[in-house]
mmCIF file of C-alpha atoms and ligand atoms in Angstrom:
data_model
loop_
_atom_site.group_PDB
_atom_site.id
_atom_site.type_symbol
_atom_site.label_atom_id
_atom_site.label_comp_id
_atom_site.label_asym_id
_atom_site.label_seq_id
_atom_site.Cartn_x
_atom_site.Cartn_y
_atom_site.Cartn_z
ATOM 1 C CA MET A 1 -3.345 50.962 -62.445
ATOM 2 C CA LEU A 2 -0.266 53.157 -62.850
ATOM 3 C CA GLU A 3 0.544 55.525 -65.672
ATOM 4 C CA VAL A 4 3.828 57.404 -65.714
ATOM 5 C CA LYS A 5 4.125 60.055 -68.411
ATOM 6 C CA ASP A 6 7.319 61.903 -69.312
ATOM 7 C CA LEU A 7 8.669 61.609 -65.772
ATOM 8 C CA VAL A 8 11.540 63.951 -64.981
ATOM 9 C CA CYS A 9 13.014 63.704 -61.486
ATOM 10 C CA GLY A 10 16.222 64.330 -59.625
ATOM 11 C CA TYR A 11 18.058 65.947 -56.799
ATOM 12 C CA GLY A 12 18.436 69.751 -56.705
ATOM 13 C CA HIS A 13 20.012 70.727 -60.019
ATOM 14 C CA LEU A 14 20.805 67.112 -60.936
ATOM 15 C CA VAL A 15 18.289 65.502 -63.267
ATOM 16 C CA ALA A 16 18.457 61.695 -62.865
ATOM 17 C CA VAL A 17 15.495 60.702 -65.052
ATOM 18 C CA HIS A 18 14.788 62.583 -68.280
ATOM 19 C CA GLY A 19 11.217 61.984 -69.461
ATOM 20 C CA VAL A 20 10.418 58.317 -68.899
ATOM 21 C CA SER A 21 6.946 56.908 -69.707
ATOM 22 C CA PHE A 22 5.483 53.500 -68.853
ATOM 23 C CA SER A 23 2.331 51.982 -67.473
ATOM 24 C CA VAL A 24 1.488 48.991 -65.300
ATOM 25 C CA ALA A 25 -1.811 47.119 -65.348
ATOM 26 C CA LYS A 26 -3.463 45.745 -62.216
ATOM 27 C CA GLY A 27 -1.875 42.445 -61.175
ATOM 28 C CA GLU A 28 1.107 42.892 -63.474
ATOM 29 C CA ALA A 29 4.786 42.635 -62.463
ATOM 30 C CA LEU A 30 7.084 45.139 -64.175
ATOM 31 C CA ALA A 31 10.870 44.868 -63.932
ATOM 32 C CA ILE A 32 12.932 48.051 -64.251
ATOM 33 C CA LEU A 33 16.455 47.150 -65.308
ATOM 34 C CA GLY A 34 19.600 49.046 -66.196
ATOM 35 C CA ALA A 35 23.245 49.560 -65.260
ATOM 36 C CA ASN A 36 24.431 51.399 -62.143
ATOM 37 C CA GLY A 37 23.325 55.021 -62.201
ATOM 38 C CA ALA A 38 20.722 54.446 -64.945
ATOM 39 C CA GLY A 39 17.983 56.019 -62.812
ATOM 40 C CA LYS A 40 16.122 52.943 -61.550
ATOM 41 C CA THR A 41 16.092 53.848 -57.866
ATOM 42 C CA SER A 42 15.298 57.485 -58.648
ATOM 43 C CA THR A 43 12.274 56.382 -60.696
ATOM 44 C CA LEU A 44 11.040 54.096 -57.929
ATOM 45 C CA MET A 45 11.574 56.728 -55.249
ATOM 46 C CA ALA A 46 9.746 59.317 -57.375
ATOM 47 C CA LEU A 47 6.780 56.927 -57.611
ATOM 48 C CA ALA A 48 6.769 56.647 -53.823
ATOM 49 C CA GLY A 49 7.098 60.426 -53.418
ATOM 50 C CA HIS A 50 10.621 60.455 -51.962
ATOM 51 C CA VAL A 51 12.396 62.075 -54.913
ATOM 52 C CA GLU A 52 11.387 65.418 -56.356
ATOM 53 C CA VAL A 53 9.322 65.204 -59.556
ATOM 54 C CA LYS A 54 10.412 68.012 -61.879
ATOM 55 C CA GLY A 55 8.158 67.230 -64.833
ATOM 56 C CA GLY A 56 5.608 64.804 -66.227
ATOM 57 C CA SER A 57 2.850 63.053 -64.336
ATOM 58 C CA ILE A 58 2.111 59.984 -62.235
ATOM 59 C CA THR A 59 -1.457 58.688 -62.265
ATOM 60 C CA PHE A 60 -2.373 55.908 -59.874
ATOM 61 C CA ALA A 61 -5.820 54.261 -59.858
ATOM 62 C CA ASP A 62 -7.186 57.166 -61.945
ATOM 63 C CA GLU A 63 -5.884 59.807 -59.528
ATOM 64 C CA ASP A 64 -3.068 62.240 -60.241
ATOM 65 C CA VAL A 65 -0.532 61.630 -57.447
ATOM 66 C CA THR A 66 2.350 63.588 -59.010
ATOM 67 C CA ARG A 67 2.381 66.091 -56.136
ATOM 68 C CA ALA A 68 1.035 63.807 -53.400
ATOM 69 C CA SER A 69 3.177 63.257 -50.296
ATOM 70 C CA PRO A 70 4.654 59.811 -49.543
ATOM 71 C CA MET A 71 2.060 59.398 -46.774
ATOM 72 C CA GLN A 72 -0.821 60.260 -49.133
ATOM 73 C CA ARG A 73 0.490 57.795 -51.728
ATOM 74 C CA CYS A 74 0.832 55.132 -49.071
ATOM 75 C CA GLY A 75 -2.774 55.787 -48.041
ATOM 76 C CA ARG A 76 -3.856 55.298 -51.648
ATOM 77 C CA GLY A 77 -2.033 51.986 -51.881
ATOM 78 C CA ILE A 78 1.580 52.570 -52.977
ATOM 79 C CA ALA A 79 4.201 51.029 -50.661
ATOM 80 C CA ILE A 80 7.951 50.676 -51.093
ATOM 81 C CA THR A 81 10.653 48.258 -49.985
ATOM 82 C CA PRO A 82 13.588 50.637 -50.423
ATOM 83 C CA GLU A 83 17.146 49.886 -51.446
ATOM 84 C CA GLY A 84 19.176 48.991 -48.359
ATOM 85 C CA ARG A 85 15.952 48.111 -46.500
ATOM 86 C CA ARG A 86 16.097 51.150 -44.215
ATOM 87 C CA LEU A 87 14.662 49.477 -41.140
ATOM 88 C CA PHE A 88 14.478 51.188 -37.770
ATOM 89 C CA SER A 89 17.420 49.195 -36.485
ATOM 90 C CA ASP A 90 16.950 49.904 -32.760
ATOM 91 C CA MET A 91 13.303 48.899 -32.882
ATOM 92 C CA THR A 92 12.105 45.299 -32.765
ATOM 93 C CA VAL A 93 10.792 43.422 -35.787
ATOM 94 C CA ARG A 94 7.258 43.758 -34.368
ATOM 95 C CA GLU A 95 7.668 47.525 -33.935
ATOM 96 C CA ASN A 96 8.983 47.895 -37.504
ATOM 97 C CA LEU A 97 5.929 46.037 -38.796
ATOM 98 C CA ILE A 98 3.572 48.187 -36.721
ATOM 99 C CA VAL A 99 5.167 51.351 -38.170
ATOM 100 C CA GLY A 100 4.441 49.976 -41.668
ATOM 101 C CA GLY A 101 0.741 49.787 -40.827
ATOM 102 C CA TYR A 102 0.588 53.360 -39.540
ATOM 103 C CA SER A 103 -1.605 54.545 -42.435
ATOM 104 C CA ARG A 104 -4.178 51.778 -41.788
ATOM 105 C CA ALA A 105 -6.804 51.293 -39.110
ATOM 106 C CA GLY A 106 -5.286 49.918 -35.895
ATOM 107 C CA ALA A 107 -7.951 47.222 -35.816
ATOM 108 C CA ARG A 108 -6.385 45.567 -38.862
ATOM 109 C CA THR A 109 -2.827 45.556 -37.507
ATOM 110 C CA LYS A 110 -3.131 42.092 -35.933
ATOM 111 C CA ALA A 111 -4.554 40.433 -39.041
ATOM 112 C CA ASN A 112 -2.009 42.143 -41.288
ATOM 113 C CA MET A 113 0.838 41.051 -39.034
ATOM 114 C CA GLU A 114 -0.438 37.465 -39.089
ATOM 115 C CA HIS A 115 -0.453 37.658 -42.875
ATOM 116 C CA VAL A 116 3.187 38.849 -42.885
ATOM 117 C CA LEU A 117 4.197 36.066 -40.488
ATOM 118 C CA GLU A 118 2.506 33.474 -42.706
ATOM 119 C CA LEU A 119 4.509 34.863 -45.610
ATOM 120 C CA PHE A 120 7.772 34.812 -43.617
ATOM 121 C CA PRO A 121 7.443 32.212 -40.818
ATOM 122 C CA ARG A 122 11.052 32.848 -39.823
ATOM 123 C CA LEU A 123 10.055 36.277 -38.515
ATOM 124 C CA LYS A 124 7.820 34.653 -35.867
ATOM 125 C CA GLU A 125 10.936 33.662 -33.905
ATOM 126 C CA ARG A 126 12.454 37.090 -34.398
ATOM 127 C CA LEU A 127 9.440 39.229 -33.542
ATOM 128 C CA HIS A 128 10.950 40.663 -30.356
ATOM 129 C CA ASN A 129 14.515 40.921 -31.643
ATOM 130 C CA ARG A 130 16.169 44.199 -32.608
ATOM 131 C CA ALA A 131 15.846 44.618 -36.377
ATOM 132 C CA GLY A 132 19.466 45.808 -36.603
ATOM 133 C CA GLY A 133 20.690 42.483 -35.208
ATOM 134 C CA LEU A 134 19.050 40.332 -37.890
ATOM 135 C CA SER A 135 20.781 38.793 -40.887
ATOM 136 C CA GLY A 136 20.510 40.631 -44.219
ATOM 137 C CA GLY A 137 17.934 38.124 -45.456
ATOM 138 C CA GLU A 138 15.791 38.496 -42.357
ATOM 139 C CA GLN A 139 16.005 42.266 -42.630
ATOM 140 C CA GLN A 140 14.779 42.068 -46.231
ATOM 141 C CA MET A 141 11.831 39.963 -45.044
ATOM 142 C CA VAL A 142 11.001 42.632 -42.452
ATOM 143 C CA SER A 143 11.272 45.328 -45.111
ATOM 144 C CA ILE A 144 8.830 43.505 -47.422
ATOM 145 C CA GLY A 145 6.602 42.735 -44.433
ATOM 146 C CA ARG A 146 6.637 46.351 -43.296
ATOM 147 C CA ALA A 147 5.475 47.454 -46.761
ATOM 148 C CA MET A 148 2.737 44.786 -46.719
ATOM 149 C CA MET A 149 1.419 46.127 -43.398
ATOM 150 C CA ALA A 150 0.251 49.189 -45.384
ATOM 151 C CA GLU A 151 -2.100 46.929 -47.423
ATOM 152 C CA PRO A 152 -0.633 48.105 -50.752
ATOM 153 C CA LYS A 153 -2.217 47.702 -54.153
ATOM 154 C CA LEU A 154 1.142 48.470 -55.760
ATOM 155 C CA LEU A 155 4.406 47.305 -54.185
ATOM 156 C CA LEU A 156 7.673 48.921 -55.305
ATOM 157 C CA ILE A 157 10.732 46.775 -54.554
ATOM 158 C CA ASP A 158 14.287 47.997 -54.927
ATOM 159 C CA GLU A 159 17.079 45.400 -55.293
ATOM 160 C CA VAL A 160 15.515 42.714 -53.134
ATOM 161 C CA SER A 161 18.384 40.293 -53.782
ATOM 162 C CA LEU A 162 21.257 42.718 -53.157
ATOM 163 C CA GLY A 163 23.819 41.214 -50.770
ATOM 164 C CA LEU A 164 21.629 38.264 -49.765
ATOM 165 C CA MET A 165 22.559 34.592 -49.623
ATOM 166 C CA PRO A 166 20.884 32.603 -52.446
ATOM 167 C CA LYS A 167 18.622 30.796 -49.946
ATOM 168 C CA ASN A 168 17.248 34.094 -48.676
ATOM 169 C CA VAL A 169 16.821 35.407 -52.228
ATOM 170 C CA ASP A 170 14.694 32.296 -52.853
ATOM 171 C CA ILE A 171 12.565 32.983 -49.760
ATOM 172 C CA CYS A 172 11.990 36.611 -50.773
ATOM 173 C CA TYR A 173 11.138 35.743 -54.385
ATOM 174 C CA GLU A 174 8.797 32.932 -53.296
ATOM 175 C CA ALA A 175 6.991 35.456 -51.089
ATOM 176 C CA LEU A 176 6.767 37.980 -53.949
ATOM 177 C CA ASP A 177 5.424 35.243 -56.210
ATOM 178 C CA LYS A 178 2.745 34.399 -53.638
ATOM 179 C CA LEU A 179 1.804 38.065 -53.297
ATOM 180 C CA ARG A 180 1.567 38.373 -57.033
ATOM 181 C CA SER A 181 -0.737 35.388 -57.250
ATOM 182 C CA THR A 182 -3.103 37.222 -54.899
ATOM 183 C CA GLY A 183 -3.365 40.050 -57.445
ATOM 184 C CA LEU A 184 -0.800 42.485 -56.008
ATOM 185 C CA THR A 185 0.825 44.705 -58.649
ATOM 186 C CA LEU A 186 4.627 44.816 -58.486
ATOM 187 C CA ILE A 187 7.405 47.007 -59.816
ATOM 188 C CA LEU A 188 10.823 45.475 -59.219
ATOM 189 C CA VAL A 189 14.174 47.126 -59.674
ATOM 190 C CA GLU A 190 16.850 44.439 -59.910
ATOM 191 C CA GLN A 191 20.312 43.673 -61.124
ATOM 192 C CA SER A 192 19.837 39.912 -60.810
ATOM 193 C CA LEU A 193 18.259 39.274 -64.190
ATOM 194 C CA SER A 194 17.440 35.587 -63.953
ATOM 195 C CA ARG A 195 15.437 36.068 -60.760
ATOM 196 C CA VAL A 196 13.502 39.084 -61.840
ATOM 197 C CA LEU A 197 12.720 37.745 -65.310
ATOM 198 C CA SER A 198 11.192 34.668 -63.703
ATOM 199 C CA ILE A 199 8.549 36.802 -62.022
ATOM 200 C CA ALA A 200 8.121 39.811 -64.363
ATOM 201 C CA ASP A 201 5.531 40.106 -67.124
ATOM 202 C CA ARG A 202 7.153 43.129 -68.690
ATOM 203 C CA VAL A 203 10.514 44.873 -68.654
ATOM 204 C CA CYS A 204 11.658 48.486 -68.984
ATOM 205 C CA VAL A 205 15.372 49.083 -69.453
ATOM 206 C CA LEU A 206 16.720 52.476 -68.418
ATOM 207 C CA ASP A 207 19.930 53.959 -69.730
ATOM 208 C CA SER A 208 21.279 57.307 -68.490
ATOM 209 C CA GLY A 209 17.847 58.293 -67.201
ATOM 210 C CA THR A 210 15.943 57.489 -70.392
ATOM 211 C CA LEU A 211 13.854 54.518 -71.474
ATOM 212 C CA ALA A 212 16.144 52.481 -73.717
ATOM 213 C CA TRP A 213 13.954 49.419 -74.299
ATOM 214 C CA SER A 214 10.656 47.966 -73.177
ATOM 215 C CA GLY A 215 8.932 44.697 -73.968
ATOM 216 C CA SER A 216 7.621 41.484 -72.493
ATOM 217 C CA ALA A 217 9.767 39.428 -70.138
ATOM 218 C CA SER A 218 9.720 36.570 -72.649
ATOM 219 C CA GLU A 219 11.090 38.905 -75.360
ATOM 220 C CA ALA A 220 13.816 39.978 -72.927
ATOM 221 C CA ARG A 221 14.654 36.354 -72.087
ATOM 222 C CA GLY A 222 14.809 35.478 -75.777
ATOM 223 C CA ASN A 223 17.040 38.434 -76.674
ATOM 224 C CA PRO A 224 19.834 38.570 -74.091
ATOM 225 C CA GLU A 225 21.775 40.938 -76.375
ATOM 226 C CA ILE A 226 19.214 43.675 -75.653
ATOM 227 C CA LEU A 227 19.945 43.440 -71.955
ATOM 228 C CA ASP A 228 23.699 42.973 -72.521
ATOM 229 C CA ALA A 229 23.732 46.287 -74.345
ATOM 230 C CA TYR A 230 22.381 48.209 -71.367
ATOM 231 C CA MET A 231 23.312 46.312 -68.246
ATOM 232 C CA GLY A 232 27.023 47.080 -68.368
ATOM 233 C CA GLY A 233 27.887 43.483 -67.463
ATOM 234 C CA ALA A 234 25.935 43.888 -64.217
ATOM 235 C CA HIS A 235 24.145 40.565 -64.697
HETATM 236 P P1 ATP B 301 22.172 51.752 -58.852
HETATM 237 O O1 ATP B 301 21.892 50.432 -59.472
HETATM 238 O O2 ATP B 301 23.618 52.045 -58.729
HETATM 239 O O3 ATP B 301 21.392 52.000 -57.591
HETATM 240 P P2 ATP B 301 20.243 53.324 -60.351
HETATM 241 O O4 ATP B 301 19.931 52.884 -61.732
HETATM 242 O O5 ATP B 301 19.266 52.963 -59.307
HETATM 243 O O6 ATP B 301 21.679 52.836 -59.951
HETATM 244 P P3 ATP B 301 20.007 56.004 -59.387
HETATM 245 O O7 ATP B 301 20.446 55.602 -58.014
HETATM 246 O O8 ATP B 301 18.611 56.367 -59.601
HETATM 247 O O9 ATP B 301 20.417 54.875 -60.439
HETATM 248 O O10 ATP B 301 20.955 57.213 -59.865
HETATM 249 C C1 ATP B 301 20.690 57.997 -61.019
HETATM 250 C C2 ATP B 301 21.563 59.240 -60.964
HETATM 251 O O11 ATP B 301 21.173 60.044 -59.840
HETATM 252 C C3 ATP B 301 23.042 58.935 -60.789
HETATM 253 O O12 ATP B 301 23.754 59.888 -61.554
HETATM 254 C C4 ATP B 301 23.275 59.157 -59.310
HETATM 255 O O13 ATP B 301 24.605 59.575 -59.056
HETATM 256 C C5 ATP B 301 22.296 60.278 -58.992
HETATM 257 N N1 ATP B 301 21.819 60.230 -57.597
HETATM 258 C C6 ATP B 301 21.219 59.175 -56.999
HETATM 259 N N2 ATP B 301 20.891 59.473 -55.726
HETATM 260 C C7 ATP B 301 21.292 60.759 -55.516
HETATM 261 C C8 ATP B 301 21.241 61.653 -54.391
HETATM 262 N N3 ATP B 301 20.695 61.278 -53.237
HETATM 263 N N4 ATP B 301 21.730 62.879 -54.565
HETATM 264 C C9 ATP B 301 22.287 63.283 -55.749
HETATM 265 N N5 ATP B 301 22.375 62.485 -56.831
HETATM 266 C C10 ATP B 301 21.887 61.239 -56.724
#
């Protein structure tokens, strides 16, 4: 479904990712791991079209999307739950969800919202609340829900567990597990290894913007020293 070849991306003169290659099959869950500053978020944001690609290529569903805008990628089925959630804090939960479905036909908004509320029943009670007033966990649910309103084929998720109470991490991971069982393809950036390795099929470890290791999640679980070497004690 996704093929990333020799990806180079960064910010102005700063190169954050120096030629990373990986692929993801339909229905697979890939974890991208690494220490702070390794280039995980930059890679994810480049896939979504929010960070400048300086070299290499990104092919999604047999189409070259390397130069496509974020909106075009979203239309083709790539959605992101960004680091820090980035909700429209003065808008209600319902309005945030509607914005997420902007690239899809209005007629499907209601059904898509019902799907999100089935996934996160807690949001039903919060639908008319200001997003900025919600707890961190609830905000993360809105962020995942907003991405799901775009009917993605590939969902990119950055640090879903960051700063959340364990109960809310459970709720978010249960939802991601459910989505995965429906065939959704996932790429997860995480620092919480135990959680992400429970859902991932494969793992890529980045180190200083390069691919340091890749393998199956079971290989990663069985060889903690591989991850120890690159995670900088983050896990
Ligand atoms: P973290 O876990 O801390 O989020 P990361 O692995 O996601 O780390 P990135 O955020 O992709 O790493 O950062 C990779 C490099 O790019 C770092 O050197 C970082 O300082 C730099 N960088 C990230 N965002 C920006 C930005 N907006 N402008 C300039 N440099 C940036």
